mmCIF file of C-alpha atoms and ligand atoms in Angstrom:
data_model
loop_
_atom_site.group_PDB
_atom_site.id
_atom_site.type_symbol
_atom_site.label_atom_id
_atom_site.label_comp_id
_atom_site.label_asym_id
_atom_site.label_seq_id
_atom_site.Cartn_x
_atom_site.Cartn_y
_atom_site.Cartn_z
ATOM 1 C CA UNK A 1 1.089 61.939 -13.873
ATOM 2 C CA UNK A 2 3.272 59.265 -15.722
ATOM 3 C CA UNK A 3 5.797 60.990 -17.934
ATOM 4 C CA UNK A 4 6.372 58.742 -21.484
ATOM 5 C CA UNK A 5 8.715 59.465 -24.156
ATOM 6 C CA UNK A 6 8.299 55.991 -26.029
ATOM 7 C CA UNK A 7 5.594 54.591 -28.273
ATOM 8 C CA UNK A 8 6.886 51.016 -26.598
ATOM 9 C CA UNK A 9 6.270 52.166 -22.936
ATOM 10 C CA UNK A 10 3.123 54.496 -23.352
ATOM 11 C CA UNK A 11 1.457 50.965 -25.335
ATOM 12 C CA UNK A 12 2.821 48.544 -22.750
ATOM 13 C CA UNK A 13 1.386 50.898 -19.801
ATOM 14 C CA UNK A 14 -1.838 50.906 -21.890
ATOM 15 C CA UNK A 15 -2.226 47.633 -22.089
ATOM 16 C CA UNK A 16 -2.462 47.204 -18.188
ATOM 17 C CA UNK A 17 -5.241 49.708 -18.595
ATOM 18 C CA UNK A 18 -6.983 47.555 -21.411
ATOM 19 C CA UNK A 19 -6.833 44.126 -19.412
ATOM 20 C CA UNK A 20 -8.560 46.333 -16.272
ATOM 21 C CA UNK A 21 -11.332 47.528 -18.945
ATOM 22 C CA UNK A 22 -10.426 50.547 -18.243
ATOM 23 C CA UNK A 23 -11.629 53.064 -21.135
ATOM 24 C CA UNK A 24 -8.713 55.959 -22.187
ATOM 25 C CA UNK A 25 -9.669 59.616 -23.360
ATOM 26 C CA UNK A 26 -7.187 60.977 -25.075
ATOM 27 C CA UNK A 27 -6.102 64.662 -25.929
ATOM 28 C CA UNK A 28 -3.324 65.268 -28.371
ATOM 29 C CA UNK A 29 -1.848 68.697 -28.597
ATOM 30 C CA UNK A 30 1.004 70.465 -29.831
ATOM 31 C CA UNK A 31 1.976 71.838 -26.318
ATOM 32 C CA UNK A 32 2.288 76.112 -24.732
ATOM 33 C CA UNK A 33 -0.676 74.287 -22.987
ATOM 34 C CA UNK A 34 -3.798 76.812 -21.770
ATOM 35 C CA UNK A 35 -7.040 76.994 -20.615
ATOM 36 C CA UNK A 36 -8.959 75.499 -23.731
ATOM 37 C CA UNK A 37 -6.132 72.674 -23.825
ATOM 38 C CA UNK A 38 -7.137 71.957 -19.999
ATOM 39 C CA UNK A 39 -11.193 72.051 -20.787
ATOM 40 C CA UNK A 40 -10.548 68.964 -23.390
ATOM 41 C CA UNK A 41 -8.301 67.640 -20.343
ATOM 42 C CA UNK A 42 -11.096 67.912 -17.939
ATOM 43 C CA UNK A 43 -14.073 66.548 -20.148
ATOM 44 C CA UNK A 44 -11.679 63.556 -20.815
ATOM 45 C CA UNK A 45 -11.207 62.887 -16.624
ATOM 46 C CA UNK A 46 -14.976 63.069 -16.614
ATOM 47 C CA UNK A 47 -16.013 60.604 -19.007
ATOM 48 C CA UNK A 48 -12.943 58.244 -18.950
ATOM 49 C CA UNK A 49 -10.471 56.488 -15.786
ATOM 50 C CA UNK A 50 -7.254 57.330 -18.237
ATOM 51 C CA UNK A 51 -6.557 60.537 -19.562
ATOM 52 C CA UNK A 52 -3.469 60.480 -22.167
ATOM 53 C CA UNK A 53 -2.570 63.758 -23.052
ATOM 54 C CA UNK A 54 0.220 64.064 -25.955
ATOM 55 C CA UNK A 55 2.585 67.204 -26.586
ATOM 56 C CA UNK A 56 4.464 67.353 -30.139
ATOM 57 C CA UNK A 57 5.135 69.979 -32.228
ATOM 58 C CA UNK A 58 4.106 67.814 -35.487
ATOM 59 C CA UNK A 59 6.669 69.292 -38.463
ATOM 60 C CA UNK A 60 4.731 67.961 -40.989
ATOM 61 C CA UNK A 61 1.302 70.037 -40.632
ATOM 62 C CA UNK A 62 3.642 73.338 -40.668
ATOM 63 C CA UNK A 63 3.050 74.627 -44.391
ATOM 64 C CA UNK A 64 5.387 77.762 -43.453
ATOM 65 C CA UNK A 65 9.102 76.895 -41.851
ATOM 66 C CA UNK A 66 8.758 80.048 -39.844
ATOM 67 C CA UNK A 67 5.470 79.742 -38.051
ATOM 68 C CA UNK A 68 7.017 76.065 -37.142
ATOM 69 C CA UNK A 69 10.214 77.694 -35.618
ATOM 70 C CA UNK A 70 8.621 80.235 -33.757
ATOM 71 C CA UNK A 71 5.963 77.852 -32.270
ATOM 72 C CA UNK A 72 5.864 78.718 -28.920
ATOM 73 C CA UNK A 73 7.803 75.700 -26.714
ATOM 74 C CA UNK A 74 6.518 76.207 -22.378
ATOM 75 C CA UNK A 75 7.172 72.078 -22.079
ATOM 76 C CA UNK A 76 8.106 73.029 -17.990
ATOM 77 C CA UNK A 77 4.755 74.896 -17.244
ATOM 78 C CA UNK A 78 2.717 72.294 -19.738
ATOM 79 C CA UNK A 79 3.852 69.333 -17.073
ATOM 80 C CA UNK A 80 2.379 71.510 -14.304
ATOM 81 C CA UNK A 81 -0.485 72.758 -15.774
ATOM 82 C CA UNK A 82 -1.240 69.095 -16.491
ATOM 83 C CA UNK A 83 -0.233 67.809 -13.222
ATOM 84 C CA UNK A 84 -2.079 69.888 -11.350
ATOM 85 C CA UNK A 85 -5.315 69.151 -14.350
ATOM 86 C CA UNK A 86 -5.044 65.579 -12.803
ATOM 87 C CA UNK A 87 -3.945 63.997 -16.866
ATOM 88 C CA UNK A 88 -2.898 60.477 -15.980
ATOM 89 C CA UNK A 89 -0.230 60.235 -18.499
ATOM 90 C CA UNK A 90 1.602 62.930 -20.626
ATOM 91 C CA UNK A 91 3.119 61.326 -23.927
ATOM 92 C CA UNK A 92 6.018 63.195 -25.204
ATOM 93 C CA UNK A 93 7.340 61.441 -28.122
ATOM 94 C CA UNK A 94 11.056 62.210 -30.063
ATOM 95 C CA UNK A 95 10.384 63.495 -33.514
ATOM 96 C CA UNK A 96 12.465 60.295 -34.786
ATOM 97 C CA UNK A 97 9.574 58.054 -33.132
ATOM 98 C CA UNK A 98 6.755 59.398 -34.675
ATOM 99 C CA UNK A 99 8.782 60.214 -38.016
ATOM 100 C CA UNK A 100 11.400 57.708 -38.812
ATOM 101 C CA UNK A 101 13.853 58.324 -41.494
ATOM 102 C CA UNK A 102 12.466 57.276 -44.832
ATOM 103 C CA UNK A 103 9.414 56.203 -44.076
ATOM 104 C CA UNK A 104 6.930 56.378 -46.836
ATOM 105 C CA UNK A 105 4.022 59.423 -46.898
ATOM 106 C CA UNK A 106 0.729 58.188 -46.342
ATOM 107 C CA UNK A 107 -1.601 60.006 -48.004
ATOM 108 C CA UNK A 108 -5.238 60.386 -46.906
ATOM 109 C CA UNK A 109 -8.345 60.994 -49.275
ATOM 110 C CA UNK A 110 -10.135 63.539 -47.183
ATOM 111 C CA UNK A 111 -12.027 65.404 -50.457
ATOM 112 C CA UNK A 112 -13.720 68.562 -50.579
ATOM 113 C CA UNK A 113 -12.613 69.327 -46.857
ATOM 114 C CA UNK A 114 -9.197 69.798 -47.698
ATOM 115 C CA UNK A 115 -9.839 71.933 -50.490
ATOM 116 C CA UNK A 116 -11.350 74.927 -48.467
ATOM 117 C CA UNK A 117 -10.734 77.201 -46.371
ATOM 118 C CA UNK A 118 -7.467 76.258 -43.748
ATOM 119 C CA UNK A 119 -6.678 73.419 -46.812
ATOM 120 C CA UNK A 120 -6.526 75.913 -49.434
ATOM 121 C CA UNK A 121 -3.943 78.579 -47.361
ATOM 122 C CA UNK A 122 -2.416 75.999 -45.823
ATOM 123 C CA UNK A 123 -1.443 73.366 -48.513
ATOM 124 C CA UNK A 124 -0.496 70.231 -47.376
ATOM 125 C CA UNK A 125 -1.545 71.090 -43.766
ATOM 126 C CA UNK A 126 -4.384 68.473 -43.059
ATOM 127 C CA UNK A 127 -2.167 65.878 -44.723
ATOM 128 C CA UNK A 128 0.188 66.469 -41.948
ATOM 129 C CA UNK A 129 -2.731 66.610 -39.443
ATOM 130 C CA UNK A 130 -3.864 63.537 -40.660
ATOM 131 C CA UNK A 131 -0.575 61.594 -40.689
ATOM 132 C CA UNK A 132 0.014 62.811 -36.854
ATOM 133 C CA UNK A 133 -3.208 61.815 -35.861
ATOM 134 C CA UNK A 134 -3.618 58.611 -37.532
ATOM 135 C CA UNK A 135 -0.081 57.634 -36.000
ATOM 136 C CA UNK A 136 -1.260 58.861 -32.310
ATOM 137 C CA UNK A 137 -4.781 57.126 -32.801
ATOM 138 C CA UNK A 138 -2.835 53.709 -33.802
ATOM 139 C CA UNK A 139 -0.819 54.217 -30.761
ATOM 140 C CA UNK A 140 -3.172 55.317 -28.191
ATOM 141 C CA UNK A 141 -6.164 53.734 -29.182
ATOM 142 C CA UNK A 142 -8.412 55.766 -27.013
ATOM 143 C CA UNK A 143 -12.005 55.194 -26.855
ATOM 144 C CA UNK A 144 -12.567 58.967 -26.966
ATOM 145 C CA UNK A 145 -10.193 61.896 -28.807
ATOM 146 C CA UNK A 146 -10.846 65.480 -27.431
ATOM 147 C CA UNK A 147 -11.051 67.997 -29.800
ATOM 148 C CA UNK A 148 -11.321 71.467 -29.617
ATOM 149 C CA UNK A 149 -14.509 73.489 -31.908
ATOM 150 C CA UNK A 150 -11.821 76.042 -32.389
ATOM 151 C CA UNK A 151 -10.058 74.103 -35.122
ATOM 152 C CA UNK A 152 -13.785 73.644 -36.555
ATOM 153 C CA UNK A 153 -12.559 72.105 -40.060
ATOM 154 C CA UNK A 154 -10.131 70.350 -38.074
ATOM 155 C CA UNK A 155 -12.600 67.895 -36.348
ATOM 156 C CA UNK A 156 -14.539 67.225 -39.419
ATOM 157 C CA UNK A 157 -11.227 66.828 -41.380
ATOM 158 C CA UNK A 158 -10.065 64.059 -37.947
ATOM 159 C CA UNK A 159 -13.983 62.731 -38.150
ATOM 160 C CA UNK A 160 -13.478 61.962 -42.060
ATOM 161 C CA UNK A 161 -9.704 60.273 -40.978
ATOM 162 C CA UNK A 162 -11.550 58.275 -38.363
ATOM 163 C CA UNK A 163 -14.177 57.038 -40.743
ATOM 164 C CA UNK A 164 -11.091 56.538 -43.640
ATOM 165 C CA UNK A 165 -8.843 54.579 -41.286
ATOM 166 C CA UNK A 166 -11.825 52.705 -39.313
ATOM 167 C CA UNK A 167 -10.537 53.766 -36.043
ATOM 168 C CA UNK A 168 -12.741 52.606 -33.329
ATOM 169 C CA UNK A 169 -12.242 56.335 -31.773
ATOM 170 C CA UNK A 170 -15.540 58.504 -30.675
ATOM 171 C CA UNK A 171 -14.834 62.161 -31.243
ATOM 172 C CA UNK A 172 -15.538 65.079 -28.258
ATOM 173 C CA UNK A 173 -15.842 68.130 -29.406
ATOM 174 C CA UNK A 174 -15.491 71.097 -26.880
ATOM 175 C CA UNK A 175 -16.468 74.618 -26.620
ATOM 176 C CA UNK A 176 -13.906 77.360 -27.006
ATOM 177 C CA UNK A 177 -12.591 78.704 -24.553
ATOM 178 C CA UNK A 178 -11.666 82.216 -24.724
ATOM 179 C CA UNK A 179 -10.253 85.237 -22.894
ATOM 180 C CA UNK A 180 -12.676 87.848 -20.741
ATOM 181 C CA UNK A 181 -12.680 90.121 -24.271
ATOM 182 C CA UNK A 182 -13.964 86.993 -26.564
ATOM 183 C CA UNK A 183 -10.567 86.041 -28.194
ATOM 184 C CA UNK A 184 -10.187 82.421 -28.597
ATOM 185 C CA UNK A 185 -7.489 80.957 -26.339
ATOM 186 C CA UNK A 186 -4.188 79.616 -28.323
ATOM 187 C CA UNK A 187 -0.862 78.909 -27.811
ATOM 188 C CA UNK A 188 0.072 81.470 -30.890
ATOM 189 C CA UNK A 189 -1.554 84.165 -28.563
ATOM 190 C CA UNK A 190 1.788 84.033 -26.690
ATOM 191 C CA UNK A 191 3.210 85.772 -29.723
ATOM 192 C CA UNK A 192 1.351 88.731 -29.555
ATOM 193 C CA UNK A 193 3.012 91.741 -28.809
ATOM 194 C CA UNK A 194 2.027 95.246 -26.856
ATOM 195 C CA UNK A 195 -1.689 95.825 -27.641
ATOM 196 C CA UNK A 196 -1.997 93.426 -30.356
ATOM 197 C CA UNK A 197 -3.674 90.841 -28.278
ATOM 198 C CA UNK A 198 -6.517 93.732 -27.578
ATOM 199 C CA UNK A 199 -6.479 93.692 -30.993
ATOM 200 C CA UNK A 200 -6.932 89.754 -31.792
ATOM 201 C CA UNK A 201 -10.489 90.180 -30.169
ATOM 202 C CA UNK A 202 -12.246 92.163 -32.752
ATOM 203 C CA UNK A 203 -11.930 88.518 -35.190
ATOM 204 C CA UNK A 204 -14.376 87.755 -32.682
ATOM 205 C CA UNK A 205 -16.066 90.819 -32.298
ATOM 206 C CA UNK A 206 -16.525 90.352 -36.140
ATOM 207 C CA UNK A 207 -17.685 86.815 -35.903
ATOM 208 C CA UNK A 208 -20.563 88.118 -33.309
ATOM 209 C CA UNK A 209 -21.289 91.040 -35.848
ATOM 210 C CA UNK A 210 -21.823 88.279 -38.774
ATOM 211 C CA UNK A 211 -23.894 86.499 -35.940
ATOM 212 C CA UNK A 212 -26.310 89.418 -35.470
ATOM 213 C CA UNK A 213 -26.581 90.859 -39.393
ATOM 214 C CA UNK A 214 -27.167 87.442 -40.511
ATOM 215 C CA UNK A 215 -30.210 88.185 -41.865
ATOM 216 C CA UNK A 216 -29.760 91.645 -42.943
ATOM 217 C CA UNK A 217 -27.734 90.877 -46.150
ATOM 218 C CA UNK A 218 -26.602 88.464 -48.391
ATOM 219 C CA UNK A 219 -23.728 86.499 -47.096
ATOM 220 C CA UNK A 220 -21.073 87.642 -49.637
ATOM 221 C CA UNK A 221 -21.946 91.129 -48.348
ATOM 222 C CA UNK A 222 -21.482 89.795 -44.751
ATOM 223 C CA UNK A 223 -18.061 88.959 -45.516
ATOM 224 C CA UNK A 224 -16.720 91.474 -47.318
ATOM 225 C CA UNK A 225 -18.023 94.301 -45.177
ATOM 226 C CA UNK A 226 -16.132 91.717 -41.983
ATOM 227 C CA UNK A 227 -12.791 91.707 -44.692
ATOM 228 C CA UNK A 228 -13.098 95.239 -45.053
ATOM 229 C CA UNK A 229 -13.820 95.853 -41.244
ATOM 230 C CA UNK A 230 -10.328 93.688 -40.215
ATOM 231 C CA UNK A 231 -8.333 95.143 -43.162
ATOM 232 C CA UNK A 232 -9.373 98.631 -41.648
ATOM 233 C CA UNK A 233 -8.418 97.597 -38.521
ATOM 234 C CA UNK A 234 -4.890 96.334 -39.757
ATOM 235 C CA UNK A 235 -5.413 92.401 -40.334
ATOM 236 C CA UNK A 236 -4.117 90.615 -42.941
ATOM 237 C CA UNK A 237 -7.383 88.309 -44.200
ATOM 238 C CA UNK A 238 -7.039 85.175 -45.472
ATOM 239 C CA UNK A 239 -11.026 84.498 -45.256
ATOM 240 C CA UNK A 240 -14.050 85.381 -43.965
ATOM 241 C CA UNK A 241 -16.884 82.746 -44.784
ATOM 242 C CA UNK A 242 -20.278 82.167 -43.931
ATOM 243 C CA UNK A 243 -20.671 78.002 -44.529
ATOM 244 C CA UNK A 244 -22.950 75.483 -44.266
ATOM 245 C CA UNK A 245 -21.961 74.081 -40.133
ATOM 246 C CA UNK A 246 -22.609 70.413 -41.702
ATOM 247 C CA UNK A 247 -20.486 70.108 -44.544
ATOM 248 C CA UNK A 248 -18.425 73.494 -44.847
ATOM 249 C CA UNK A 249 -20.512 73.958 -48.096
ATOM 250 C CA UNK A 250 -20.262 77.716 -49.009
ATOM 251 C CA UNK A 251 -23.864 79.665 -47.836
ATOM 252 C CA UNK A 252 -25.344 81.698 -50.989
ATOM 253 C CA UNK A 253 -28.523 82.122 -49.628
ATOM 254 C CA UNK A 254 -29.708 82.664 -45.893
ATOM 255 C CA UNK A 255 -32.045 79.833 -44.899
ATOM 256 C CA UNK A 256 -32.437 80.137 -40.894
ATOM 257 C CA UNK A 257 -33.652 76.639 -40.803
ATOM 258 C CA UNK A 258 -30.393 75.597 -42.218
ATOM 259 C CA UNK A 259 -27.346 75.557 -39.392
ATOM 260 C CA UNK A 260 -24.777 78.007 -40.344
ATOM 261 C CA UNK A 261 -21.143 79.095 -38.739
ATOM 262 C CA UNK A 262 -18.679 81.473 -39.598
ATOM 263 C CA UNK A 263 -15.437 81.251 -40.334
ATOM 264 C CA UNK A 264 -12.102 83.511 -39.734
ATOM 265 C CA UNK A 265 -8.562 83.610 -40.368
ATOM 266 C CA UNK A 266 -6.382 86.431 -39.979
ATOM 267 C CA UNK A 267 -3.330 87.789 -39.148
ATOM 268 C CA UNK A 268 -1.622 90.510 -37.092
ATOM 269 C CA UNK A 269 2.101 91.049 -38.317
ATOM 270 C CA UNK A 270 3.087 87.603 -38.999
ATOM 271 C CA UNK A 271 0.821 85.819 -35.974
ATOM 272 C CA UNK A 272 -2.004 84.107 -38.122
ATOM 273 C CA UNK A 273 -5.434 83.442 -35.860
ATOM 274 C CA UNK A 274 -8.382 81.487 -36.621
ATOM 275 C CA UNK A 275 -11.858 81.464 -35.413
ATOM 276 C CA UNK A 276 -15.607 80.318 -35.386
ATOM 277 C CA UNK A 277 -18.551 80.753 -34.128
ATOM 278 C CA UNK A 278 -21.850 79.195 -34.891
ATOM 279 C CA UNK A 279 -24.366 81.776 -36.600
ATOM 280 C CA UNK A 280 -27.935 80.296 -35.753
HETATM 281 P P1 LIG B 1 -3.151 72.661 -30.528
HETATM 282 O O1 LIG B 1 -2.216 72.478 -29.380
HETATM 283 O O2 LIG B 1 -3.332 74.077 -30.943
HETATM 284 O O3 LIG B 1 -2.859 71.717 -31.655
HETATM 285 O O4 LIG B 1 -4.584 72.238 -29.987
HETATM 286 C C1 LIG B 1 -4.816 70.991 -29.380
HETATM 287 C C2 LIG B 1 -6.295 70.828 -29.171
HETATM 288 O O5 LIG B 1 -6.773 71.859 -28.319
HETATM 289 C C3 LIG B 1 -7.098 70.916 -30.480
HETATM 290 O O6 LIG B 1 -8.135 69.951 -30.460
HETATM 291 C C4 LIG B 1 -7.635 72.324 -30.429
HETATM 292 O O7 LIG B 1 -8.836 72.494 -31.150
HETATM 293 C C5 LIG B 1 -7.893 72.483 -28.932
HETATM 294 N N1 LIG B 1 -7.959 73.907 -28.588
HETATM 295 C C6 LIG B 1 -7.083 74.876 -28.946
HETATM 296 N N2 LIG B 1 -7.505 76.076 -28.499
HETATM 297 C C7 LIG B 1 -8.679 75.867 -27.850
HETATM 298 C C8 LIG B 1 -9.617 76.703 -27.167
HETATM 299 N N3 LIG B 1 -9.432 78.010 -27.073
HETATM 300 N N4 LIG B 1 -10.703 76.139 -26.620
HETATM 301 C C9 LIG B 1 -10.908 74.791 -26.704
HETATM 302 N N5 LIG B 1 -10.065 73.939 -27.334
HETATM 303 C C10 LIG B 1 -8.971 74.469 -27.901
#
């Protein structure tokens, strides 16, 4: 694997790779690399000759200075993980690079999507998505990004960038991976302490629950009997939402010929965990 710290070197290596025709996958990530982070690694190798993973902690998506600090930083481990994941090329770029000093904010008209959900108790957090991503995608210029289904609104919010910016990127989206007890794989898991990582897998517990009551009730009582279910159990809820899988449009009614999915985020103490899972 081919270590690169510099937008200048990763682009010249890249073009060497362009002239050959070969096609680049690409799989940008914010690093305390695991399993689901090496899935999106290994559906890249298979469909593309280069695989550029990136690792950076991007400041600007952070809507809370705390959770940013206390991101969890394993950059040793991530280069072996990787190397031994067969990535061609790990991009590691200084925060200077990728931010320089009084450069103006871009700001991208992503609509409704940002509104909801992760937007609304996270302001300003797809913004900062957005502006990492755009950067990366103008650098990289893969043919194919790799995105994980566990940051659902995530890959629409990067499909409606994509579509915005006219990037001639395909999007990948991958299954989550998750741990023998259901909980979804991330790097915040790391943060859990004694016994609260048994306790991260009832938000997917809950999620299967939703899955097999969906047409029991109406979907507002769905999701307050999951809010009051995880508050019981000691969460912190931000929400629990039954929405329309296409367009994150909020479900009133259950129509089974209509694909639904199911939303989460929650928090144990002060680690907050997301999840999703596809209701029909
Ligand atoms: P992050 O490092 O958390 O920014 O995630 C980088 C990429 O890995 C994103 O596309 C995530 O959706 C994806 N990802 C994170 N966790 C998982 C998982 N458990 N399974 C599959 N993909 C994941």
């Amino acid at each position: 694997m081919i270590l690169i710290k510099h937008i200048q070197d990763l682009q010249q290596l890249l073009k060497i790779y362009a002239d050959k025709l070969f096609s680049v996958g690409f799989v940008p990530t914010m690093g305390a690399l695991h399993a689901g982070h090496l899935s999106l690694v290994e559906a890249s190798r298979a469909q593309h000759p280069i695989t550029v993973c990136s690792i950076f902690v991007n400041p600007t998506q952070f809507n809370n200075k705390a959770d940013f600090e206390k991101y969890p930083v394993t950059l040793e481990r991530d280069i072996r993980l990787l190397e031994e994941a067969h990535c061609d090329i790990l991009f590691l770029p200084p925060t200077l690079e990728m931010y320089p000093a009084n450069e103006p904010i871009k700001h991208f008209d992503i609509g409704y999507i940002e509104t909801i959900l992760e937007g609304a108790h996270r302001p300003g957090h797809f913004q900062g998505v957005c502006r990492i991503v755009d950067k990366l995608l103008r650098i990289v210029q893969p043919h194919t990004i790799y995105l994980g289904q566990k940051d659902y609104q995530q890959c629409m919010v990067i499909s409606r960038l994509i579509d915005l910016e006219k990037h001639a990127t395909k999007i990948a989206i991958c299954e989550t991976v998750r741990e023998q007890d259901g909980l979804a794989m991330s790097s915040r898991n790391m943060r859990l302490q004694n016994g609260e990582k048994e306790l991260a897998a009832e938000l997917f517990a809950t999620l299967q629950n939703i899955k097999s009551s969906i047409t029991g009730a109406s979907p507002a009582e769905i999701e307050q009997r999951a809010v009051a279910h995880l508050t019981g159990k000691s969460f912190r809820v931000d929400y629990v939402k039954i929405a329309d899988a296409t367009s994150l449009q909020p479900v009133t009614e259950i129509d089974p010929g209509h694909k639904m999915v199911g939303l989460v985020a929650a928090s144990i103490n002060d680690v907050r965990l997301i999840d999703n899972l596809i209701l029909n």
